[in-house]
Short mmCIF file of C-alpha atoms and ligand atoms in Angstrom, two decimals:
data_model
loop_
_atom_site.label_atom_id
_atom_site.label_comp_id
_atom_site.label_asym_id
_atom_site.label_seq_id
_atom_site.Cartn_x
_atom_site.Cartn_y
_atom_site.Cartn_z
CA UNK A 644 52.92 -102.31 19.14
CA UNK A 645 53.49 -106.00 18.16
CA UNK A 646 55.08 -108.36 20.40
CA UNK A 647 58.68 -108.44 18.81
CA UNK A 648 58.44 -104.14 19.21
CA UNK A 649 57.45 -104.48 23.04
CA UNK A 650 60.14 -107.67 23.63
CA UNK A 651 63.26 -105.71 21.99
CA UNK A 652 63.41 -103.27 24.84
CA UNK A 653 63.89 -106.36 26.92
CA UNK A 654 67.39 -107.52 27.66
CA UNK A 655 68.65 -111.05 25.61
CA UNK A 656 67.48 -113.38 27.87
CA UNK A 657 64.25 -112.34 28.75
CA UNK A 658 63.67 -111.41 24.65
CA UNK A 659 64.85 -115.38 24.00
CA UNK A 660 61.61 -116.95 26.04
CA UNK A 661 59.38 -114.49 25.23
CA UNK A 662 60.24 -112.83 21.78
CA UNK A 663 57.96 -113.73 19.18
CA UNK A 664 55.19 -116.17 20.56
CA UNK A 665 51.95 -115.78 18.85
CA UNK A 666 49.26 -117.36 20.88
CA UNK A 667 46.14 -119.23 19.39
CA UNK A 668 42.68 -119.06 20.41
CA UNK A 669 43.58 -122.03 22.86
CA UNK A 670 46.03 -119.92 24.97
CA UNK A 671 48.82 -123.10 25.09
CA UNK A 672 51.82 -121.93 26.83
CA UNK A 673 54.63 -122.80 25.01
CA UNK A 674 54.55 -122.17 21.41
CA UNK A 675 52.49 -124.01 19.22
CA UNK A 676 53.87 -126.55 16.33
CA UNK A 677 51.91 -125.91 13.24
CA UNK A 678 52.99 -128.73 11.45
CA UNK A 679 50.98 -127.62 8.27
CA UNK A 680 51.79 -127.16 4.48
CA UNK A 681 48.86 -124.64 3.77
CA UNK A 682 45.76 -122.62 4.81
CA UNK A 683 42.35 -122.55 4.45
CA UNK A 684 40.25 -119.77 4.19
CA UNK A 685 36.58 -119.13 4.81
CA UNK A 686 35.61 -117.95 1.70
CA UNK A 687 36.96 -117.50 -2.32
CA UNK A 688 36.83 -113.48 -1.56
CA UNK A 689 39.08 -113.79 1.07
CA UNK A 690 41.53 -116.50 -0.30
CA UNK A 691 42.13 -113.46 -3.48
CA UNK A 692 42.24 -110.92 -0.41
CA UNK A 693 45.16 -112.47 1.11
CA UNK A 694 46.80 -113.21 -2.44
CA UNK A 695 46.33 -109.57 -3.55
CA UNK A 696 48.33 -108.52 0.12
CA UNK A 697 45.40 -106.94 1.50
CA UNK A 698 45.54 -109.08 4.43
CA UNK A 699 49.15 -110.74 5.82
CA UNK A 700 47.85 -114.16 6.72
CA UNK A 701 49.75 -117.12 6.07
CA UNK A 702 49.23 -118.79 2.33
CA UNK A 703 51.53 -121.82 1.93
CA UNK A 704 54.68 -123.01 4.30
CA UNK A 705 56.87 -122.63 1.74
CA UNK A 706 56.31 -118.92 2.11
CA UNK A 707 55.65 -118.47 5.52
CA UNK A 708 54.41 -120.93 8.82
CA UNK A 709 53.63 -119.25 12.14
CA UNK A 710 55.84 -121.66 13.52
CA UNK A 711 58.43 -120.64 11.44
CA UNK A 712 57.58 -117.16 12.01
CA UNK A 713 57.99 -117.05 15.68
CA UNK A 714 61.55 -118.71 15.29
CA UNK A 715 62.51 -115.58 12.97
CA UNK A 716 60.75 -113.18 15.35
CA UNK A 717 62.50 -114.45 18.13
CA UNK A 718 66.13 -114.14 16.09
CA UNK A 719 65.20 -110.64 14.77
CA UNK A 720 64.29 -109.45 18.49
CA UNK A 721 67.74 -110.96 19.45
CA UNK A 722 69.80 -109.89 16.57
CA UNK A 723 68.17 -106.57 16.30
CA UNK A 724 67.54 -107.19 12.78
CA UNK A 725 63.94 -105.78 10.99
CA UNK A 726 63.23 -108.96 9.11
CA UNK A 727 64.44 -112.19 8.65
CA UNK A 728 63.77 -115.83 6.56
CA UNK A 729 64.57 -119.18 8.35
CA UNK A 730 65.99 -121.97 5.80
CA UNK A 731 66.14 -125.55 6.19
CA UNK A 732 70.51 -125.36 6.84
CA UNK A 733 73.17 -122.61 7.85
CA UNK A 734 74.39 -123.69 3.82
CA UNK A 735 70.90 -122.53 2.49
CA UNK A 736 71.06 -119.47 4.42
CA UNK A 737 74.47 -118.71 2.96
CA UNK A 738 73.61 -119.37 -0.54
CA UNK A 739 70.73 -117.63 -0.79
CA UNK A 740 72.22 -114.38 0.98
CA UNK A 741 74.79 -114.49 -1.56
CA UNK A 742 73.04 -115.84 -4.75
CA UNK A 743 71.03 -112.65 -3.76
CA UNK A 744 73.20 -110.24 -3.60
CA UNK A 745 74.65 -110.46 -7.33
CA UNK A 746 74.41 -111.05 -10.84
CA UNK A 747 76.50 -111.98 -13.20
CA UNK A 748 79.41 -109.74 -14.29
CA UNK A 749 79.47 -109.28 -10.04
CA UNK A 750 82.67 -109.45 -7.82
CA UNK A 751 83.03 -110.63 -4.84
CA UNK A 752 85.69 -110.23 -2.08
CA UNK A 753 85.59 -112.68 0.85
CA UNK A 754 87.79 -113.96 3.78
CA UNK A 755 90.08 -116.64 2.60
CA UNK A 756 88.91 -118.54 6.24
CA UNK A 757 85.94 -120.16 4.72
CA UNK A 758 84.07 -123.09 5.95
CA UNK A 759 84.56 -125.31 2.49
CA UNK A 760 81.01 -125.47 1.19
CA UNK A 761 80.99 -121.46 1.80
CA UNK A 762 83.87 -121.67 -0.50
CA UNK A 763 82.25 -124.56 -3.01
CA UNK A 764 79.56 -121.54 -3.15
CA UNK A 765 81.81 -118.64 -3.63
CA UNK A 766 84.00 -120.29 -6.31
CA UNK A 767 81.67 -122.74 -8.02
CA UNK A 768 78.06 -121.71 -7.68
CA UNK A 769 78.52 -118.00 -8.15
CA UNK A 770 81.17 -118.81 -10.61
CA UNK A 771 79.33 -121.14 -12.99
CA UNK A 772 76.69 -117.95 -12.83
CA UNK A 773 79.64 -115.22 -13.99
CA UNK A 774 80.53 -114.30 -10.38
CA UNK A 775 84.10 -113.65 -10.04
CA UNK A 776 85.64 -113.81 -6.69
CA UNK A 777 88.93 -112.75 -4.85
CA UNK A 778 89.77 -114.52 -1.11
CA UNK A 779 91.93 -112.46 0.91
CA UNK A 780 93.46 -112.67 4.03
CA UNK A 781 90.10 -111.75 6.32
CA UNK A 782 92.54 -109.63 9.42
CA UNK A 783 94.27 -107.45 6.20
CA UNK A 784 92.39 -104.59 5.83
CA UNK A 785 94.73 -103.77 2.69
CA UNK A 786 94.07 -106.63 0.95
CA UNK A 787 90.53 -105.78 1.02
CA UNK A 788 91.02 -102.46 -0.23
CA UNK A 789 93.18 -103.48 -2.92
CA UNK A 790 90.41 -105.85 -4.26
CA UNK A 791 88.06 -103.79 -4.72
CA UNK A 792 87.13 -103.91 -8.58
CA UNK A 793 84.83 -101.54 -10.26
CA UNK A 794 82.42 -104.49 -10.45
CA UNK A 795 82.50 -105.65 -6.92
CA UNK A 796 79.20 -105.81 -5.31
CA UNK A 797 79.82 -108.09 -2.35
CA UNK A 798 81.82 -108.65 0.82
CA UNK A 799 81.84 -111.79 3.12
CA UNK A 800 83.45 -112.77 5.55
CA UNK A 801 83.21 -114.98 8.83
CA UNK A 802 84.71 -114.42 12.10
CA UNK A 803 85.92 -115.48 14.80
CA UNK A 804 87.26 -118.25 11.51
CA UNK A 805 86.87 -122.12 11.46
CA UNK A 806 89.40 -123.29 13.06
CA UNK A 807 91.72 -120.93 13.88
CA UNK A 808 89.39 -118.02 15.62
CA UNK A 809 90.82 -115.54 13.77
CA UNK A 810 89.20 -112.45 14.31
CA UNK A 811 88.33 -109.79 11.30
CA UNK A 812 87.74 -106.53 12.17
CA UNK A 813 84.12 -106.36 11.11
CA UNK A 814 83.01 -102.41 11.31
CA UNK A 815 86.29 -101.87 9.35
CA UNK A 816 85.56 -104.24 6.39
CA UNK A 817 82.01 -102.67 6.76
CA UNK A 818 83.56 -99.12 6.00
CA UNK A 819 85.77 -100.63 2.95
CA UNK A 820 82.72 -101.89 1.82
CA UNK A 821 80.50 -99.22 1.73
CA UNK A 822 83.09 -96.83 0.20
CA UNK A 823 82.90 -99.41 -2.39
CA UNK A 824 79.46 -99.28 -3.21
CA UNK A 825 79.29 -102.92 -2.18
CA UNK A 826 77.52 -104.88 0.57
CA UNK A 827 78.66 -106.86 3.40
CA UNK A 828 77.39 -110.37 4.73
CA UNK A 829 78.60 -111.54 7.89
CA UNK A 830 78.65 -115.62 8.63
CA UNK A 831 78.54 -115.20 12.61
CA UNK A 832 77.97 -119.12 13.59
CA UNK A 833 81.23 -118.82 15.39
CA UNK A 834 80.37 -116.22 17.78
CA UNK A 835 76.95 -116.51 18.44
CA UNK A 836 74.45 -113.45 17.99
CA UNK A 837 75.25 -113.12 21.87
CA UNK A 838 79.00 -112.47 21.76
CA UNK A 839 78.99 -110.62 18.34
CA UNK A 840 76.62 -108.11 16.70
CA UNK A 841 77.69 -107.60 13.14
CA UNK A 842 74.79 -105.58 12.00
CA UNK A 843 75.54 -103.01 14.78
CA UNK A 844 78.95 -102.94 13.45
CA UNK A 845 78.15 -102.12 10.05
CA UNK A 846 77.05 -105.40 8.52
CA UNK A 847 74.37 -105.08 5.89
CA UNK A 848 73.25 -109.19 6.00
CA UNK A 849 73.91 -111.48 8.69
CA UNK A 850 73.77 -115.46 8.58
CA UNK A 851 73.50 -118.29 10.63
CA UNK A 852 73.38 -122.45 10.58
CA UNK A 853 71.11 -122.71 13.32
CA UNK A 854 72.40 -126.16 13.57
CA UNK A 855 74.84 -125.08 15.67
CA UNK A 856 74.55 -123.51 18.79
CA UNK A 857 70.44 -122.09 18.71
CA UNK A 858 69.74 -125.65 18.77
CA UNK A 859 72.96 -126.88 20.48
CA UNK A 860 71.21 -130.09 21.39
CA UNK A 861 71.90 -132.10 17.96
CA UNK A 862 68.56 -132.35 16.70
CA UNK A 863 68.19 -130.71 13.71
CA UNK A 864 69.59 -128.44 10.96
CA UNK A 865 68.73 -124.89 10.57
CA UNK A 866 69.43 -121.49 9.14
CA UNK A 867 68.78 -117.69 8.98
CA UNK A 868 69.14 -114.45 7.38
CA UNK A 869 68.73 -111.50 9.05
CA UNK A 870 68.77 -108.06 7.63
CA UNK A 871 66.76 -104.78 7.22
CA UNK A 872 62.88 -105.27 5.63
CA UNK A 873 63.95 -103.00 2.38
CA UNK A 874 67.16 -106.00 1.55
CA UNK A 875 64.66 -109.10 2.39
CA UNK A 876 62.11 -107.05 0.19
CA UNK A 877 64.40 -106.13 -2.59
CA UNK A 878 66.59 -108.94 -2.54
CA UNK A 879 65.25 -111.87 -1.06
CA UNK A 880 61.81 -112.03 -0.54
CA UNK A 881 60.87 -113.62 -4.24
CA UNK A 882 63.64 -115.77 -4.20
CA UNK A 883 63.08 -117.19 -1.04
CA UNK A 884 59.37 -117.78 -2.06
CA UNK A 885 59.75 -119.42 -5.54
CA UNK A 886 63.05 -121.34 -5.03
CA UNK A 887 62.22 -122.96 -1.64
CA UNK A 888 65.00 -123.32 1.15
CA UNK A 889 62.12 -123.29 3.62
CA UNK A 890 62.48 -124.63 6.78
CA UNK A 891 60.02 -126.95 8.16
CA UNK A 892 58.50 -126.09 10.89
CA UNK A 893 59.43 -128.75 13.20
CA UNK A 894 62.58 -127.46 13.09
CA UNK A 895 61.36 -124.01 13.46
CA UNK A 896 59.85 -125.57 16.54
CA UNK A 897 62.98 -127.16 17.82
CA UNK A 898 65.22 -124.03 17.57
CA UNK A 899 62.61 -122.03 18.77
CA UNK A 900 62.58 -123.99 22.06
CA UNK A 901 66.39 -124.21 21.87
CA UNK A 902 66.39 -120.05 21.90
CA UNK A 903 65.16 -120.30 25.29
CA UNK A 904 68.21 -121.64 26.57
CA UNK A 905 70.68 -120.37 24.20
CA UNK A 906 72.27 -117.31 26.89
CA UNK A 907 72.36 -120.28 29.54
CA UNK A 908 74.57 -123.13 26.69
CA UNK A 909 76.35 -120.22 25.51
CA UNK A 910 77.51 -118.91 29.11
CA UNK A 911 77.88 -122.56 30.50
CA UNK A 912 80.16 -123.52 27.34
CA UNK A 913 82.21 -120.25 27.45
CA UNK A 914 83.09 -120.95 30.67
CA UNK A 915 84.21 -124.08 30.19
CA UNK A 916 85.83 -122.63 27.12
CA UNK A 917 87.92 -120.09 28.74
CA UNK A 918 89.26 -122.98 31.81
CA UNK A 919 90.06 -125.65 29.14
CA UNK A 920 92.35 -122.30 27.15
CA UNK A 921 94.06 -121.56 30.17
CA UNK A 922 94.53 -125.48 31.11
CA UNK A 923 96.00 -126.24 28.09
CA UNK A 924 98.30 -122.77 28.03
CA UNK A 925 99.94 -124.59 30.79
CA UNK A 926 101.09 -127.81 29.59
CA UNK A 927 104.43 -128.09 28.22
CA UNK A 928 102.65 -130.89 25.42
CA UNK A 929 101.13 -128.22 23.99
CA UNK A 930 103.34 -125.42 21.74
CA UNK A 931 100.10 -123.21 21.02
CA UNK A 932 96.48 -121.99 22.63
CA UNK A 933 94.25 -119.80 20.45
CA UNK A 934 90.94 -118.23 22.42
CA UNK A 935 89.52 -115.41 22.20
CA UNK A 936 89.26 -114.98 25.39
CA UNK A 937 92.73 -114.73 26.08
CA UNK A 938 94.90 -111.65 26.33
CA UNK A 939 97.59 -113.49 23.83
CA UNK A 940 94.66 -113.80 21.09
CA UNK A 941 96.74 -112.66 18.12
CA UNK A 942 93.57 -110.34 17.87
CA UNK A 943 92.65 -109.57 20.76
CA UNK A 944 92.39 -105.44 20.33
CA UNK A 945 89.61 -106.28 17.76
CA UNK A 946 88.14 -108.82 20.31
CA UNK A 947 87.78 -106.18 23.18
CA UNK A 948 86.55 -103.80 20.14
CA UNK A 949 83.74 -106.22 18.96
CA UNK A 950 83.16 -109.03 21.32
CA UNK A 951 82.21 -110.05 24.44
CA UNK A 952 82.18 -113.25 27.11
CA UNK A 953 84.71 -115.18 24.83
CA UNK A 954 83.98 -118.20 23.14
CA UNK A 955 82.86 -121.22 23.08
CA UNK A 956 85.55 -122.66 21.30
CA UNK A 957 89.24 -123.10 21.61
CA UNK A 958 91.90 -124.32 19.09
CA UNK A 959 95.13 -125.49 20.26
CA UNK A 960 98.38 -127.60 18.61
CA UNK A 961 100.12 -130.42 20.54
CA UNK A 962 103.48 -131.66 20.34
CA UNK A 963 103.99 -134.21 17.57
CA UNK A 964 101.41 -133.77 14.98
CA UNK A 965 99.04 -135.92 13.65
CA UNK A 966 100.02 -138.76 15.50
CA UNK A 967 100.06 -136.54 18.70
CA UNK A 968 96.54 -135.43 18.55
CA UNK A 969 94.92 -138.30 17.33
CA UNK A 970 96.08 -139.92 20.68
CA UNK A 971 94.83 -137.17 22.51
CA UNK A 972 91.28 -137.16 20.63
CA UNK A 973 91.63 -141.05 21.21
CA UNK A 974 92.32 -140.92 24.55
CA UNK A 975 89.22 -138.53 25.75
CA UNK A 976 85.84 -139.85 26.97
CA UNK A 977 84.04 -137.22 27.97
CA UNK A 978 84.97 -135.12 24.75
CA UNK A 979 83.48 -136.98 21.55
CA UNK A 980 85.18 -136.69 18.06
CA UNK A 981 83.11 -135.24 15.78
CA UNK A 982 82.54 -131.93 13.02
CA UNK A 983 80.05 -130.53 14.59
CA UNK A 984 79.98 -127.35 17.26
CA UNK A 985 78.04 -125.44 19.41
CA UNK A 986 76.52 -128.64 20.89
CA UNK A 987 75.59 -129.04 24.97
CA UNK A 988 78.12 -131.81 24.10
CA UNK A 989 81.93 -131.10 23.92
CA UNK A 990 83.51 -131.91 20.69
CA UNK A 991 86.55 -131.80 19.26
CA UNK A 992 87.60 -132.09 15.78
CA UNK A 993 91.15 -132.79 13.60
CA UNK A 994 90.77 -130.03 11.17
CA UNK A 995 93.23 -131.26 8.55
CA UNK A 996 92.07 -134.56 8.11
CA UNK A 997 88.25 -133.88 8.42
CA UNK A 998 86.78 -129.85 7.97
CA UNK A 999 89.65 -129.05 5.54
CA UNK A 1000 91.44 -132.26 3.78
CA UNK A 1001 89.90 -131.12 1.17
CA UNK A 1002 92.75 -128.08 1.16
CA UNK A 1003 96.19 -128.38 -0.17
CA UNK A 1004 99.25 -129.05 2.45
CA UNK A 1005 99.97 -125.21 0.93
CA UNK A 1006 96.40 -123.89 1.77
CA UNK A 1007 96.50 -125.31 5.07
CA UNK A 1008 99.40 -124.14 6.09
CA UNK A 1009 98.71 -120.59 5.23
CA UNK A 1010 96.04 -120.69 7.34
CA UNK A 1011 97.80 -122.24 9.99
CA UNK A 1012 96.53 -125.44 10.68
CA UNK A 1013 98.89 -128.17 11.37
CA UNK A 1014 98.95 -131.50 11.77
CA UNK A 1015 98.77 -130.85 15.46
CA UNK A 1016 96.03 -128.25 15.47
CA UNK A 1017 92.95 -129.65 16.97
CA UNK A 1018 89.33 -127.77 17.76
CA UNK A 1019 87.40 -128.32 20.96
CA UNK A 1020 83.74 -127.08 21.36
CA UNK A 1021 82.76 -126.96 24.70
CA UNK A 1022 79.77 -128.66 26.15
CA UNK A 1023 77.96 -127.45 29.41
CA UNK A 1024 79.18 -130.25 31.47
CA UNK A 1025 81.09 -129.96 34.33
CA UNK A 1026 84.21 -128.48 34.05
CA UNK A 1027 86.37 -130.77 36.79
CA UNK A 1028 84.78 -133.70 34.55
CA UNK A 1029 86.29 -131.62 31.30
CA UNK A 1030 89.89 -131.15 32.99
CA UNK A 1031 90.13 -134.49 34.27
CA UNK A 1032 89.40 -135.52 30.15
CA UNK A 1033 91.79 -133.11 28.73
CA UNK A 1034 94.42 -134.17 31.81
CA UNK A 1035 94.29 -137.99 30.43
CA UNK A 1036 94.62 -137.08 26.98
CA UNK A 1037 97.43 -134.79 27.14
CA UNK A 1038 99.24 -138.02 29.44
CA UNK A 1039 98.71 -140.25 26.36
CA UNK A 1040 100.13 -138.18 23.47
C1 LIG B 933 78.10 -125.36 10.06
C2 LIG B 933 78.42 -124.07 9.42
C3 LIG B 933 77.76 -123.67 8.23
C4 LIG B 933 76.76 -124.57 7.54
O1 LIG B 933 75.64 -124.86 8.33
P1 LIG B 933 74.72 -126.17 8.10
O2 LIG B 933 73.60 -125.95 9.05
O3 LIG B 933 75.57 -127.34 8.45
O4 LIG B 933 74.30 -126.17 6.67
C5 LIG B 933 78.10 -122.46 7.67
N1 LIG B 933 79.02 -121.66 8.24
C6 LIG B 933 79.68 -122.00 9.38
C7 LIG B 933 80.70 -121.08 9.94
C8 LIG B 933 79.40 -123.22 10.00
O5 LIG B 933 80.04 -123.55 11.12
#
């Protein structure tokens, strides 16, 4: 039994110290950095055994680094998955799950809640390869039926959704799928693989940007795709190899490390999460809350289907649009304005003039965000230091 086999009976947080380590001959105890591009081996017959397959050492980084290796042990014990590939960025992960998963003359249907270079993929990589695509609206299971094409090979989706938190009903989708003949890739940065298990809910392929909360501590970028050995085989495995997303394996290293932690961040930051929601459902400055965490989540009978603890996000719209919220982002000192999420850090962001200016006025509004929409990620600080933020900033919009 290897060590990934004996850790996966183990519950999340033991699996996310221990999952994965392969010790050298030196015994260190926390995992090793091999910060090397290739191998040696003792002898020309065993350099053409280990090209032929006959033995699974490592041959090159691009390929494979034990470094690397333990990092996608260590996700597959947590996700549950068979196999996975780490890439250098959540964008690489996404790309290559989905360059993988067609050809041209392919159709794909996906979530119109996209983060934009997921949607720069969709429309303009696939598409200058003969992909066609359709974006419906994620939460209508409908629409997803009714774009099913004879050609369609491919779902994706992401949920909760950037910025909004919409929820999509994930095992449903899966079933639409399937009954299509088609597969199903599930971006699940949002929720973490601790509040959301998308290949236990039908999901064929499941992505991440590691960026975001497995290292949480604003290092480095990151990414992975986790799925079962025949899809990485089939689809993936030669791709990966010859076109290079590779991480390197100091940043295998860092998230790695950042694993060990990731159930404390997560639970720390939902937390937080859930007492900034309810603090700002009580202020008259602000006309809307969306958590899912809350029992007036727009969603929230999927959310009690296919989630737990929350999130550790929130969305919310003040009073007076732009000009509103950028004095309340202004005003905060704890919370720092930036794009990024998932980070030990709070952060909050102006969705329509940052993550999605690129969108018409039209676009944005059919996805509901506002002038006065703004996104907080919570940090693991302490919360009376978060209220006591949030308090000044709602005073000076
Ligand atoms: C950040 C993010 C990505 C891209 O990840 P990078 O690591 O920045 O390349 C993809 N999807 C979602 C939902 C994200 O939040």
């Amino acid at each position: 039994m290897s060590q990934t086999d004996r850790t996966r009976a183990l519950r999340p947080a033991t699996r996310m110290v221990h999952a994965g380590t392969m010790r050298s001959q030196f015994g260190e105890m926390s995992e090793a950095l091999f910060l090397t591009q290739g191998f040696i081996y003792d002898t020309a017959e065993a350099a053409e055994a280990r090209f032929k397959g006959e033995d699974d050492g490592f041959i090159y980084s691009r390929y494979s680094n034990p470094t690397t290796r333990m990092f996608e042990e260590r996700m597959m014990a947590l996700e549950g998955a068979e196999d996975a590939r780490a890439t250098a960025s959540g964008m690489a992960a996404v790309t290559a799950a989905l360059q993988c998963s067609v050809k041209a003359g392919d159709h794909v249907v996906a979530a119109r809640a996209l983060f934009g270079s997921c949607r720069y993929v969709l429309e303009t990589v696939l598409g200058r390869a003969g992909v066609a695509c359709t974006l419906v609206d994620g939460r209508n299971l409908d629409a997803w039926r009714a774009a099913v094409t004879p050609r369609t090979k491919l779902f994706f989706l992401e949920s909760p959704t950037n910025p909004t938190l919409e929820v999509v009903d994930i095992a449903a989708v899966a079933e639409i799928a399937h009954a299509a003949g088609a597969r199903l890739v599930v971006d699940n940065v949002f929720a973490t693989p601790l509040q959301q298990k998308p290949l236990e809910l039908g999901a064929d392929v499941v992505v991440y940007s590691a960026t975001k909360h497995i290292d949480g501590q604003g290092r480095c970028l990151g990414g992975v795709i986790l799925s079962s050995k025949a899809w990485i085989d089939e689809n993936l495995h030669d791709f990966f190899r010859h076109t290079g997303p590779s991480l390197s394996p100091f940043n295998a290293w860092t998230l790695l490390k950042g694993l060990e932690t990731l159930p404390l961040r997560v639970a720390a930051q939902t937390a937080n999460a859930a007492l900034l929601a309810d603090h700002l459902a009580d202020s008259e400055k602000v006309s809307r809350v969306i958590y899912p965490g809350r029992a007036d989540h727009p969603d929230a009978a999927v959310i009690a289907r296919q989630m737990s603890g929350g999130s550790t996000l929130l969305a919310f719209e003040v009073k007076g649009g732009k000009e509103a919220a950028f004095r309340f982002a202004n005003a905060l000192e704890i919370v720092s304005i930036s794009n990024n999420l998932g980070d030990a850090k709070s952060l909050i962001t102006h969705p329509a003039t940052t993550t999605h200016k690129n969108l018409s006025p039209e676009d944005r509004a059919e996805l509901g965000i506002g002038d006065g929409l703004l996104r907080l990620s919570a940090g693991i600080e302490d919360a009376a230091d978060l209220i006591d933020d949030v308090e000044t900033a709602l005073a000076a919009t």
